Amino acid sequence: MGSTNSTLSKIPNAGDLMQETGFSPAHIVRLYDRYKALDKDKKGHLCPQDFGAIKELAMNPIKQVCQEVLDFPSFVRILAHFRPVDKNRPKDPNSPEHINSRSNKLKFIFQLYDQDKDGKISRQELLQVLRTMLEKQVTEEQLESIADRTIQEADLDRDDAISFDEFRKSMEKVNIEHKMSIRFLR
Amino acid sequence: MAPYSQLSFLLTVLLIFGALCVTSKVQIQSSSERQSASSNTGSTGESTSNSSASITTVPIVTWKWHHVETPYLVALWILVCWLCKLMAQLNSKLKSFFPESALLIISGFILGGIVWGADKAQTFKLVPRNFFYFLLPQIILDTGYFMPNKLFFSNLGAILVHAVIGTCWNAAAVGISLWGCYLGGAMGNLQIGLLQFLLFGSLLAAVDPVAVIAVFEEVHVNEVLFIWVFGESLLNDGVTVVLYNVFDAFVSLGGEKINAGEIIKGIVSFFVVAFGGSLIGVVFAILISLLTKYTGKVQIIEAGFIFVLGYLSYLTAEMLSLSAILSVTFCGVCCQKYVNANMDEKSVTAVRYAMKVFANGSETMIFVFLGVTAIDTDIWVWNTGFILLTLLFVLVYRFMGVFFLTWILNRYRLVPIELIDQIVMSFGGLRGAVAYGLAASLDETRIKEKNLMITTTLIVVYFTVILQGLTMKPLVKWLKVKRVSPTELKLIEKVNNRAFEHILAAMEDISGRIGDNWWTRGWKRFEDTYITWFLMKPEARKNRDYLFSIFHKLNLEDAINYVTEAEKRGSLAFLNQTDGTIVNFEKKLRFSGVMPDIMSELDFGNNNVQPTSVIQDTVPSVSLNIHEHEMKRMNEDFNAHHLLQQHLYRSRKNHRHKYSRSNFSINQSEDEVQEIFQRTMRSRLESFKSAKMGVTPAKKITKHPKKDPNHKMSNGKTTDKSKKHPYGDEDFEFSEADSAYSGDGGATGGSSQRRGTYTMGAGVENPAFMPEMDTPPPPWVTEAEADTSVAPSQGAQRYLPWSPRNLHRLAPLRISDRSTDSFLMADAPATEESSEESPQQPSQRDGTHM
């Protein structure tokens, strides 16, 4: 464990990050290594081009996950959303919710849909995501009707858009904690 | 409920009695004791004596029991078993706390008791051969075919650990512990050695798929727990077979000949048996998938291929002494996706239902016969120590194995399996007919205590299935095991699930490690590029997207709901008002069937009226306006009418007594009237089109090839309908509407003469308008003339004396015979007509024409 600690000391604000995200030192170190590897020209932050360089990611329909310039803490925070929920971790009533809580996970997905950040998933935005996710054989009309129907299901106030509350309600039965978690981040 | 169950019980008893009479006769006949036969049952006994007497005269009726004996008994037993199931299901009070499998075994006891009471010996029992070759395969095929694949493969690791290590542990621990107790003197003096104990342990080790499904299906535990138990019960067969065969071989070799080499051979044979069996299953799955690519032509037996090939995969594996259960499981698991995509939707439904019928049927029989088998004094050898210790060890080691393995697995799991789930899982370790089958096929010459083993196996089976099955439900409730909640299918959830997959994959890529999603994605890509190309029909490949199929399914559900709703309200006008919500449904259908439905819709009234006249009115208007129209509106029309034809004209369908071995929809079969109708319509349309568009020949050329197939299709459809029509009130209304707008066309005058021309038999081609066409007579004139030859029959059909409604129709008819000058105005009535047909203005339509 000695080597781990020595690397950990090099990472700025490692302690705070661990506190905030709940990652273990080993995770932080591993993520830091990855971060360094992605940041090819050592500019100290990650930009969309760096993510574009990941071959598998380029094929992923949801590329827009990381469109902003990220420094290491925000990089860790994004990944922290996908940490499995652990029951043992004490929940301090005063502190804000854990970053990997259910509603934070939901918020993360919601923000992926909500590109213009107006707090609503509009038909256009949904269509955009659907278009990238569905296979090519689905025609544009079919896409539109799928989008219409999806909105219909969630849209409670009939404004042709899904607000976060509506989104959360429609996902009530889905086990987000399990589905939005990656095993190796535990 | 009570009267029903009593009724069925009576029925069952009656049948059993029948069966018994028959069986008793078999014995009596074979021993040729004539007197007792006649005394036993009166009339049948007499006829028996008649038949066997030397023939002095021509026998009118002969009693040939021996000709039908075996199939008759089989059929009778199947019936009795199924009636037992029916009884178990009807008795709701009993069913609420008894699992069905337990009830079936108990009714098996009763049946066995009756048979034994009649014959003083057990004539019927579960023969291993019948069980393994005729009862088991379809159950396993069913489980494989309906396996939730994603769940199965994502838990495959855990399932394999339990199936392989857990089963080995059970076998070894039970065998060795029993041996230890035997040495300790707990069970007296038995001719049994360590190897026999291990053999016995190995046949008892495997959790039985049939019993597990039967019990777990009723308790609805959460899906992970279910797939663990269920998957384990299926996959441990490979292990069981190997262990059984190896120890069987060891027993015959004798203890001193076993060396390291033999043991290594045993271990190798495990891999060969398990993987070989699975491989055979996969090969057959590929065969099935490939075959269904081409079976569209013989759609009616398409479904059968799945069963035959599935059965063959079982037999092939058995022939090569590989694991047959694994083979047929993987056959079902691998082929389901491609088969469902390749086959017609009807065949898919047929397969699903038939699969369930077979599986449920033989499952019922297995349980009943497990009960019947018990009532036999020959096999009962009691040894308290042996039996009780076996029970104890089976139960205890199951718990130990499950807890230990789950503890290890939990260290690597995202969502650990909870203690409660582990208890249920251990408790769900039911043994069943497979264990009995293996025990019954032991070789008595080598294993002296075979009967004791059978007895013990049966008791273990009864104990686990009846007692554990009985307590399973309360236990699950008491422990508050997470259950599946019946959820509504929601598109938004599915969409988001898809998004999760992508997001998780992206995150794994970003963090640069290979996770679970990496594998699923890799497989998906491989499947998309190679496997679907190889195994799926090109058409099937097109609409394969999972989300889209969910969407389609939801829409279908909606459509059904709309129809039910409309029927409830007693009016189909309701459908038209909810057009906003059915847009999706229409969009889907629009590509496939707009044209035919519009055509058919407009022809509603026309088979009673003069077809020609209606065609004249309606068809041109459609074909001219279809491009100008807003598609949506059309869709609503045809949608409503699509429903109408289904619901208004059913009565006629029932009257059609026709038989076809390969067609359900008999109305599609070719028929003279249809033929005439099609040709008439086609020529009519073409002649009209050229009359109308002759001015712009270029347009005509471009339009014709496009239209023709549509017309053909539509003709086919229309005629379908025309045959279904009763002379009901509904279509009277339609015909009036038709006639009404033709009246608007301004052709009221001079219609009586025209009618004259129709009745002359030339109704197919209206000679009156032929000369007035702008274009010179094109080639279709000959076609039209040919049509006149069949016209009389049409005319006859039209003026059948038995339809009094004709009197009513005469008036509209006269009006509807449009003179040629109405063609000049064809556009006007056409647009009007379509707007009338559009649902938004039903009142207007009534107002103007009634």
Coordinates of C-alpha atoms in Angstrom, one line a residue, chain A residues 27 30-31 34 38 51 54 56-57 59-62 65-66 75 78-79 82 84 87 108-109 112-113 126 129-130 133-135 137-139 141-142 144-150 152-154 162 167 169-174 176-186, chain B residues 410-416 418 482 485-493 495-518 521 524-525 528 541-548 551 554-555 558 580-581 584 587-588 590-591:
Chain A
H27 CA -10.1 4.0 -7.0
R30 CA -6.6 4.3 -10.7
L31 CA -8.8 7.1 -12.0
R34 CA -6.6 7.0 -16.4
L38 CA -6.5 10.4 -21.5
F51 CA -12.7 11.5 -25.3
I54 CA -11.2 6.5 -27.2
E56 CA -14.9 2.3 -28.4
L57 CA -16.5 5.6 -27.3
M59 CA -18.9 4.1 -31.7
N60 CA -21.1 4.8 -28.7
P61 CA -24.3 6.6 -29.7
I62 CA -24.2 8.7 -26.5
V65 CA -21.7 12.4 -22.2
C66 CA -18.7 14.5 -22.0
F75 CA -14.0 13.8 -14.1
I78 CA -19.0 12.1 -13.3
L79 CA -17.8 8.6 -12.7
F82 CA -22.0 5.2 -11.3
P84 CA -23.1 1.3 -6.7
K87 CA -25.9 0.8 2.4
F108 CA -27.4 12.7 -14.6
I109 CA -29.5 10.9 -17.2
L112 CA -28.0 13.9 -21.0
Y113 CA -31.4 14.3 -22.6
L126 CA -35.8 13.1 -27.2
V129 CA -31.3 10.8 -28.5
L130 CA -33.5 8.3 -30.0
M133 CA -29.7 5.1 -30.2
L134 CA -32.0 3.2 -32.5
E135 CA -30.7 1.3 -35.4
Q137 CA -33.7 0.5 -40.0
V138 CA -36.2 2.6 -38.1
T139 CA -37.5 5.3 -40.3
E141 CA -41.6 8.7 -39.0
Q142 CA -41.4 5.7 -36.8
E144 CA -41.2 10.4 -34.3
S145 CA -44.1 8.3 -33.3
I146 CA -41.9 6.5 -30.8
A147 CA -40.8 9.9 -29.4
D148 CA -44.4 11.1 -29.3
R149 CA -45.5 8.0 -27.4
T150 CA -42.7 8.2 -25.0
Q152 CA -47.2 10.9 -23.9
E153 CA -46.4 8.3 -21.3
A154 CA -44.5 10.6 -19.0
I162 CA -40.9 15.9 -19.9
F167 CA -39.2 12.0 -15.6
K169 CA -42.2 9.6 -11.7
S170 CA -42.1 7.7 -14.9
M171 CA -39.0 5.9 -13.8
E172 CA -40.3 5.1 -10.3
K173 CA -40.5 1.4 -10.9
V174 CA -37.1 1.1 -12.5
I176 CA -32.0 2.9 -11.1
E177 CA -29.6 2.0 -8.3
H178 CA -28.7 -1.2 -10.0
K179 CA -29.0 -0.2 -13.6
M180 CA -26.9 2.9 -13.3
S181 CA -24.0 1.3 -11.4
I182 CA -20.8 -0.2 -12.6
R183 CA -19.5 -3.1 -10.6
F184 CA -15.8 -2.2 -10.6
L185 CA -16.4 1.2 -9.1
R186 CA -17.6 -0.3 -5.9
Chain B
N410 CA -21.5 -12.1 -3.4
R411 CA -17.9 -10.8 -3.2
Y412 CA -18.0 -10.2 -6.9
R413 CA -21.5 -9.1 -7.3
L414 CA -22.8 -5.7 -7.8
V415 CA -26.0 -6.5 -6.0
P416 CA -25.3 -9.1 -3.4
E418 CA -29.4 -11.4 0.5
K482 CA -38.6 -9.5 -2.9
S485 CA -44.4 -6.8 -9.1
P486 CA -46.4 -7.0 -12.2
T487 CA -45.4 -4.0 -14.2
E488 CA -46.9 -2.2 -17.1
L489 CA -44.9 -2.1 -20.2
K490 CA -43.7 1.4 -20.7
L491 CA -41.9 2.7 -23.6
I492 CA -40.1 5.4 -21.6
E493 CA -38.6 2.8 -19.4
V495 CA -36.0 3.8 -23.9
N496 CA -34.1 4.7 -20.8
N497 CA -32.9 1.2 -20.3
R498 CA -31.4 1.4 -23.7
A499 CA -29.8 4.7 -22.7
F500 CA -28.4 3.2 -19.6
E501 CA -26.7 0.5 -21.5
H502 CA -25.0 3.1 -23.7
I503 CA -24.1 5.3 -20.8
L504 CA -22.6 2.5 -18.8
A505 CA -20.6 1.3 -21.8
A506 CA -19.4 4.9 -22.3
M507 CA -18.4 5.1 -18.7
E508 CA -16.5 1.9 -18.8
D509 CA -14.7 3.1 -21.8
I510 CA -13.8 6.3 -20.1
S511 CA -12.6 4.7 -17.0
G512 CA -10.6 2.3 -19.2
R513 CA -11.6 -1.0 -17.8
I514 CA -13.4 -4.0 -19.2
G515 CA -16.7 -4.4 -17.4
D516 CA -19.9 -6.4 -17.9
N517 CA -21.2 -4.0 -20.5
W518 CA -18.2 -4.5 -22.6
R521 CA -21.8 -4.8 -26.4
K524 CA -24.2 -7.4 -29.8
R525 CA -21.9 -6.1 -32.4
D528 CA -25.5 -7.7 -35.7
R541 CA -33.7 -8.0 -40.0
K542 CA -35.4 -4.8 -40.9
N543 CA -37.7 -4.3 -38.1
R544 CA -35.7 -6.0 -35.5
D545 CA -35.0 -3.1 -33.3
Y546 CA -36.0 -4.0 -29.8
L547 CA -37.4 -0.6 -28.9
F548 CA -39.4 -0.5 -32.1
F551 CA -43.5 0.2 -29.6
L554 CA -47.9 -1.3 -27.3
N555 CA -49.6 0.0 -30.3
D558 CA -53.9 0.0 -27.8
G580 CA -55.2 12.0 -31.8
T581 CA -54.2 8.9 -29.9
N584 CA -49.2 6.0 -34.1
K587 CA -48.7 5.4 -39.1
K588 CA -47.6 1.9 -38.7
R590 CA -50.1 3.1 -43.4
F591 CA -47.3 1.6 -45.3

